PDB file of C-alpha atoms in Angstrom:
ATOM      1  CA  MET C   1       8.504   2.871  -9.157  1.00 70.00           C
ATOM      2  CA  LYS C   2       8.568   6.653  -8.712  1.00 76.00           C
ATOM      3  CA  MET C   3       4.950   6.717  -7.528  1.00 76.00           C
ATOM      4  CA  PHE C   4       5.621   3.825  -5.142  1.00 76.00           C
ATOM      5  CA  LEU C   5       8.478   5.802  -3.596  1.00 79.00           C
ATOM      6  CA  GLN C   6       6.210   8.819  -3.165  1.00 80.00           C
ATOM      7  CA  LEU C   7       3.334   6.828  -1.682  1.00 80.00           C
ATOM      8  CA  GLU C   8       5.501   4.809   0.690  1.00 83.00           C
ATOM      9  CA  ALA C   9       7.975   7.535   1.669  1.00 86.00           C
ATOM     10  CA  GLY C  10       6.944   7.307   5.322  1.00 87.00           C
ATOM     11  CA  ASN C  11       7.496   3.566   5.547  1.00 86.00           C
ATOM     12  CA  LEU C  12      10.802   3.827   3.703  1.00 88.00           C
ATOM     13  CA  THR C  13      11.935   6.578   6.069  1.00 92.00           C
ATOM     14  CA  ILE C  14      11.173   4.359   9.062  1.00 91.00           C
ATOM     15  CA  ALA C  15      13.145   1.510   7.475  1.00 89.00           C
ATOM     16  CA  LEU C  16      16.116   3.812   6.869  1.00 91.00           C
ATOM     17  CA  PHE C  17      15.906   5.003  10.480  1.00 94.00           C
ATOM     18  CA  PHE C  18      16.142   1.411  11.745  1.00 91.00           C
ATOM     19  CA  LEU C  19      19.007   0.748   9.336  1.00 90.00           C
ATOM     20  CA  LEU C  20      20.811   3.799  10.722  1.00 93.00           C
ATOM     21  CA  ILE C  21      20.310   2.505  14.265  1.00 93.00           C
ATOM     22  CA  ALA C  22      21.665  -0.901  13.231  1.00 90.00           C
ATOM     23  CA  ILE C  23      24.725   0.731  11.675  1.00 90.00           C
ATOM     24  CA  ILE C  24      25.369   2.798  14.807  1.00 91.00           C
ATOM     25  CA  VAL C  25      25.044  -0.251  17.057  1.00 89.00           C
ATOM     26  CA  ALA C  26      27.145  -2.448  14.776  1.00 88.00           C
ATOM     27  CA  THR C  27      30.006   0.045  14.608  1.00 89.00           C
ATOM     28  CA  ARG C  28      30.510   0.331  18.366  1.00 90.00           C
ATOM     29  CA  PRO C  29      33.970  -0.842  19.491  1.00 90.00           C
ATOM     30  CA  PHE C  30      32.587  -3.460  21.897  1.00 90.00           C
ATOM     31  CA  VAL C  31      30.694  -5.313  19.136  1.00 87.00           C
ATOM     32  CA  ARG C  32      32.607  -8.254  17.689  1.00 90.00           C
ATOM     33  CA  PRO C  33      33.213  -8.263  13.897  1.00 88.00           C
ATOM     34  CA  VAL C  34      31.116 -11.408  13.378  1.00 91.00           C
ATOM     35  CA  VAL C  35      28.171  -9.787  15.149  1.00 89.00           C
ATOM     36  CA  LYS C  36      28.608  -6.593  13.102  1.00 88.00           C
ATOM     37  CA  LYS C  37      28.242  -8.540   9.881  1.00 89.00           C
ATOM     38  CA  PHE C  38      25.279 -10.490  11.248  1.00 91.00           C
ATOM     39  CA  ILE C  39      23.437  -7.340  12.408  1.00 89.00           C
ATOM     40  CA  LEU C  40      23.953  -5.451   9.173  1.00 89.00           C
ATOM     41  CA  PHE C  41      23.191  -8.431   6.946  1.00 92.00           C
ATOM     42  CA  THR C  42      20.049  -9.316   8.886  1.00 92.00           C
ATOM     43  CA  VAL C  43      18.637  -5.784   8.973  1.00 91.00           C
ATOM     44  CA  ILE C  44      19.398  -5.121   5.299  1.00 90.00           C
ATOM     45  CA  ALA C  45      18.018  -8.504   4.224  1.00 94.00           C
ATOM     46  CA  VAL C  46      14.822  -8.223   6.271  1.00 93.00           C
ATOM     47  CA  PHE C  47      14.005  -4.686   5.146  1.00 90.00           C
ATOM     48  CA  SER C  48      14.878  -5.487   1.525  1.00 90.00           C
ATOM     49  CA  LEU C  49      12.534  -8.476   1.554  1.00 93.00           C
ATOM     50  CA  LEU C  50       9.743  -6.533   3.250  1.00 90.00           C
ATOM     51  CA  ILE C  51      10.016  -3.572   0.878  1.00 88.00           C
ATOM     52  CA  ALA C  52      10.246  -5.799  -2.210  1.00 90.00           C
ATOM     53  CA  GLY C  53       7.259  -7.847  -1.038  1.00 91.00           C
ATOM     54  CA  HIS C  54       5.242  -4.720  -0.357  1.00 89.00           C
ATOM     55  CA  TYR C  55       6.131  -3.360  -3.788  1.00 89.00           C
ATOM     56  CA  ILE C  56       5.060  -6.589  -5.515  1.00 91.00           C
ATOM     57  CA  ILE C  57       1.782  -6.769  -3.587  1.00 92.00           C
ATOM     58  CA  THR C  58       0.969  -3.086  -4.151  1.00 89.00           C
ATOM     59  CA  THR C  59       1.692  -3.094  -7.887  1.00 89.00           C
ATOM     60  CA  GLY C  60      -0.261  -6.338  -8.290  1.00 92.00           C
ATOM     61  CA  ARG C  61      -3.268  -4.841  -6.499  1.00 92.00           C
ATOM     62  CA  MET C  62      -3.005  -1.713  -8.660  1.00 92.00           C
ATOM     63  CA  THR C  63      -3.116  -3.862 -11.802  1.00 93.00           C
ATOM     64  CA  ASP C  64      -6.123  -5.797 -10.480  1.00 94.00           C
ATOM     65  CA  VAL C  65      -7.942  -2.547  -9.658  1.00 95.00           C
ATOM     66  CA  LYS C  66      -7.274  -1.078 -13.109  1.00 95.00           C
ATOM     67  CA  THR C  67      -8.422  -4.258 -14.834  1.00 95.00           C
ATOM     68  CA  ALA C  68     -11.580  -4.522 -12.734  1.00 94.00           C
ATOM     69  CA  PHE C  69     -12.429  -0.863 -13.356  1.00 94.00           C
ATOM     70  CA  ALA C  70     -11.883  -1.301 -17.099  1.00 94.00           C
ATOM     71  CA  ASN C  71     -14.256  -4.298 -17.001  1.00 93.00           C
ATOM     72  CA  GLY C  72     -16.971  -2.226 -15.303  1.00 91.00           C
ATOM     73  CA  LYS C  73     -16.629  -3.597 -11.776  1.00 92.00           C
ATOM     74  CA  GLU C  74     -16.877  -1.455  -8.665  1.00 92.00           C
ATOM     75  CA  VAL C  75     -13.725  -0.417  -6.854  1.00 93.00           C
ATOM     76  CA  GLU C  76     -13.592   0.717  -3.243  1.00 92.00           C
ATOM     77  CA  CYS C  77     -11.097   3.461  -2.398  1.00 89.00           C
ATOM     78  CA  GLU C  78      -9.904   4.693   0.968  1.00 84.00           C
ATOM     79  CA  SER C  79     -11.184   8.168   1.810  1.00 76.00           C
ATOM     80  CA  ARG C  80      -9.216  10.151   4.362  1.00 69.00           C
ATOM     81  CA  LEU C  81     -11.286  13.259   3.788  1.00 64.00           C
ATOM     82  CA  ASN C  82     -13.952  12.626   6.419  1.00 61.00           C
ATOM     83  CA  ARG C  83     -13.146   9.878   8.913  1.00 61.00           C
ATOM     84  CA  LYS C  84     -16.393  10.248  10.863  1.00 61.00           C
ATOM     85  CA  ALA C  85     -18.730   9.459   7.985  1.00 59.00           C
ATOM     86  CA  ALA C  86     -17.910   7.279   4.999  1.00 62.00           C
ATOM     87  CA  GLN C  87     -14.389   5.895   5.223  1.00 76.00           C
ATOM     88  CA  SER C  88     -14.419   4.620   1.666  1.00 83.00           C
ATOM     89  CA  VAL C  89     -15.737   5.709  -1.697  1.00 86.00           C
ATOM     90  CA  VAL C  90     -17.123   3.322  -4.300  1.00 89.00           C
ATOM     91  CA  VAL C  91     -15.695   4.115  -7.713  1.00 91.00           C
ATOM     92  CA  SER C  92     -17.202   2.827 -10.954  1.00 91.00           C
ATOM     93  CA  LYS C  93     -17.695   3.939 -14.533  1.00 91.00           C
ATOM     94  CA  LYS C  94     -21.454   4.079 -13.911  1.00 91.00           C
ATOM     95  CA  THR C  95     -21.029   6.915 -11.415  1.00 89.00           C
ATOM     96  CA  GLY C  96     -18.838   9.046 -13.694  1.00 91.00           C
ATOM     97  CA  TRP C  97     -15.340   8.098 -12.570  1.00 94.00           C
ATOM     98  CA  HIS C  98     -12.439   8.025 -15.031  1.00 93.00           C
ATOM     99  CA  LEU C  99      -8.990   6.472 -14.777  1.00 93.00           C
ATOM    100  CA  GLU C 100      -6.200   8.897 -15.677  1.00 91.00           C
ATOM    101  CA  GLY C 101      -2.894   7.083 -15.321  1.00 88.00           C
ATOM    102  CA  ASP C 102      -3.029   5.747 -11.774  1.00 88.00           C
ATOM    103  CA  LEU C 103      -5.637   8.192 -10.489  1.00 91.00           C
ATOM    104  CA  PHE C 104      -9.407   7.888 -10.356  1.00 93.00           C
ATOM    105  CA  THR C 105     -10.997  11.262 -11.050  1.00 93.00           C
ATOM    106  CA  ASN C 106     -14.566  12.517 -11.122  1.00 92.00           C
ATOM    107  CA  PRO C 107     -15.617  16.067 -12.013  1.00 90.00           C
ATOM    108  CA  ASN C 108     -18.265  15.929  -9.258  1.00 87.00           C
ATOM    109  CA  PHE C 109     -15.765  14.931  -6.565  1.00 84.00           C
ATOM    110  CA  GLU C 110     -13.172  17.274  -5.126  1.00 83.00           C
ATOM    111  CA  ARG C 111     -10.239  14.876  -4.977  1.00 84.00           C
ATOM    112  CA  ALA C 112      -8.696  12.016  -6.906  1.00 87.00           C
ATOM    113  CA  PHE C 113      -7.889   8.553  -5.576  1.00 89.00           C
ATOM    114  CA  HIS C 114      -4.731   6.610  -6.335  1.00 89.00           C
ATOM    115  CA  THR C 115      -5.163   2.999  -7.431  1.00 90.00           C
ATOM    116  CA  ALA C 116      -2.688   1.890  -4.750  1.00 89.00           C
ATOM    117  CA  ARG C 117      -5.243   2.933  -2.126  1.00 88.00           C
ATOM    118  CA  CYS C 118      -8.109   0.983  -3.690  1.00 92.00           C
ATOM    119  CA  ILE C 119      -9.350  -2.604  -3.799  1.00 92.00           C
ATOM    120  CA  VAL C 120     -11.793  -4.436  -6.029  1.00 93.00           C
ATOM    121  CA  LYS C 121     -15.177  -4.526  -4.339  1.00 86.00           C
ATOM    122  CA  VAL C 122     -16.339  -8.089  -3.845  1.00 81.00           C
ATOM    123  CA  LYS C 123     -20.031  -8.768  -3.478  1.00 76.00           C
ATOM    124  CA  PRO C 124     -20.689 -11.120  -0.576  1.00 73.00           C
ATOM    125  CA  LYS C 125     -22.065 -14.517  -1.396  1.00 71.00           C
ATOM    126  CA  LEU C 126     -25.018 -15.362   0.747  1.00 70.00           C
ATOM    127  CA  ASP C 127     -25.196 -19.055   1.330  1.00 70.00           C
ATOM    128  CA  ILE C 128     -28.594 -19.297   2.960  1.00 70.00           C
ATOM    129  CA  LYS C 129     -29.887 -22.795   3.396  1.00 73.00           C
ATOM    130  CA  PRO C 130     -33.511 -23.469   4.215  1.00 72.00           C
ATOM    131  CA  ALA C 131     -34.225 -24.648   7.734  1.00 71.00           C
ATOM    132  CA  LYS C 132     -35.138 -28.296   8.114  1.00 66.00           C
TER     133      LYS C 132
END
């Protein structure tokens, strides 16, 4: 949970900003009490559902990535180091990567990758049918 809060601090800050706006709007004297409750309930409910859903999806993907890596599959991680060249890095045990907690590390690579920023690499299935 702590790592999720660190990784998603920007998104959570935006959600809190919108909640603050909703509170300011709802507490104006010209807003009826029924509308105040509706605004606050709706904003809190929507953001709670979105954040909880994002947390569930992210932690599930992290588990899938760890399991796939442990089974020797390739994992593709987002690389923000050089946006003009390769935008992702393929991580696998074959190429010397290790999993330390939630981070992929490699002594030959200058930075680590968090499992929340990775997906399991799926090899495309080519369904080529012969021409008739």
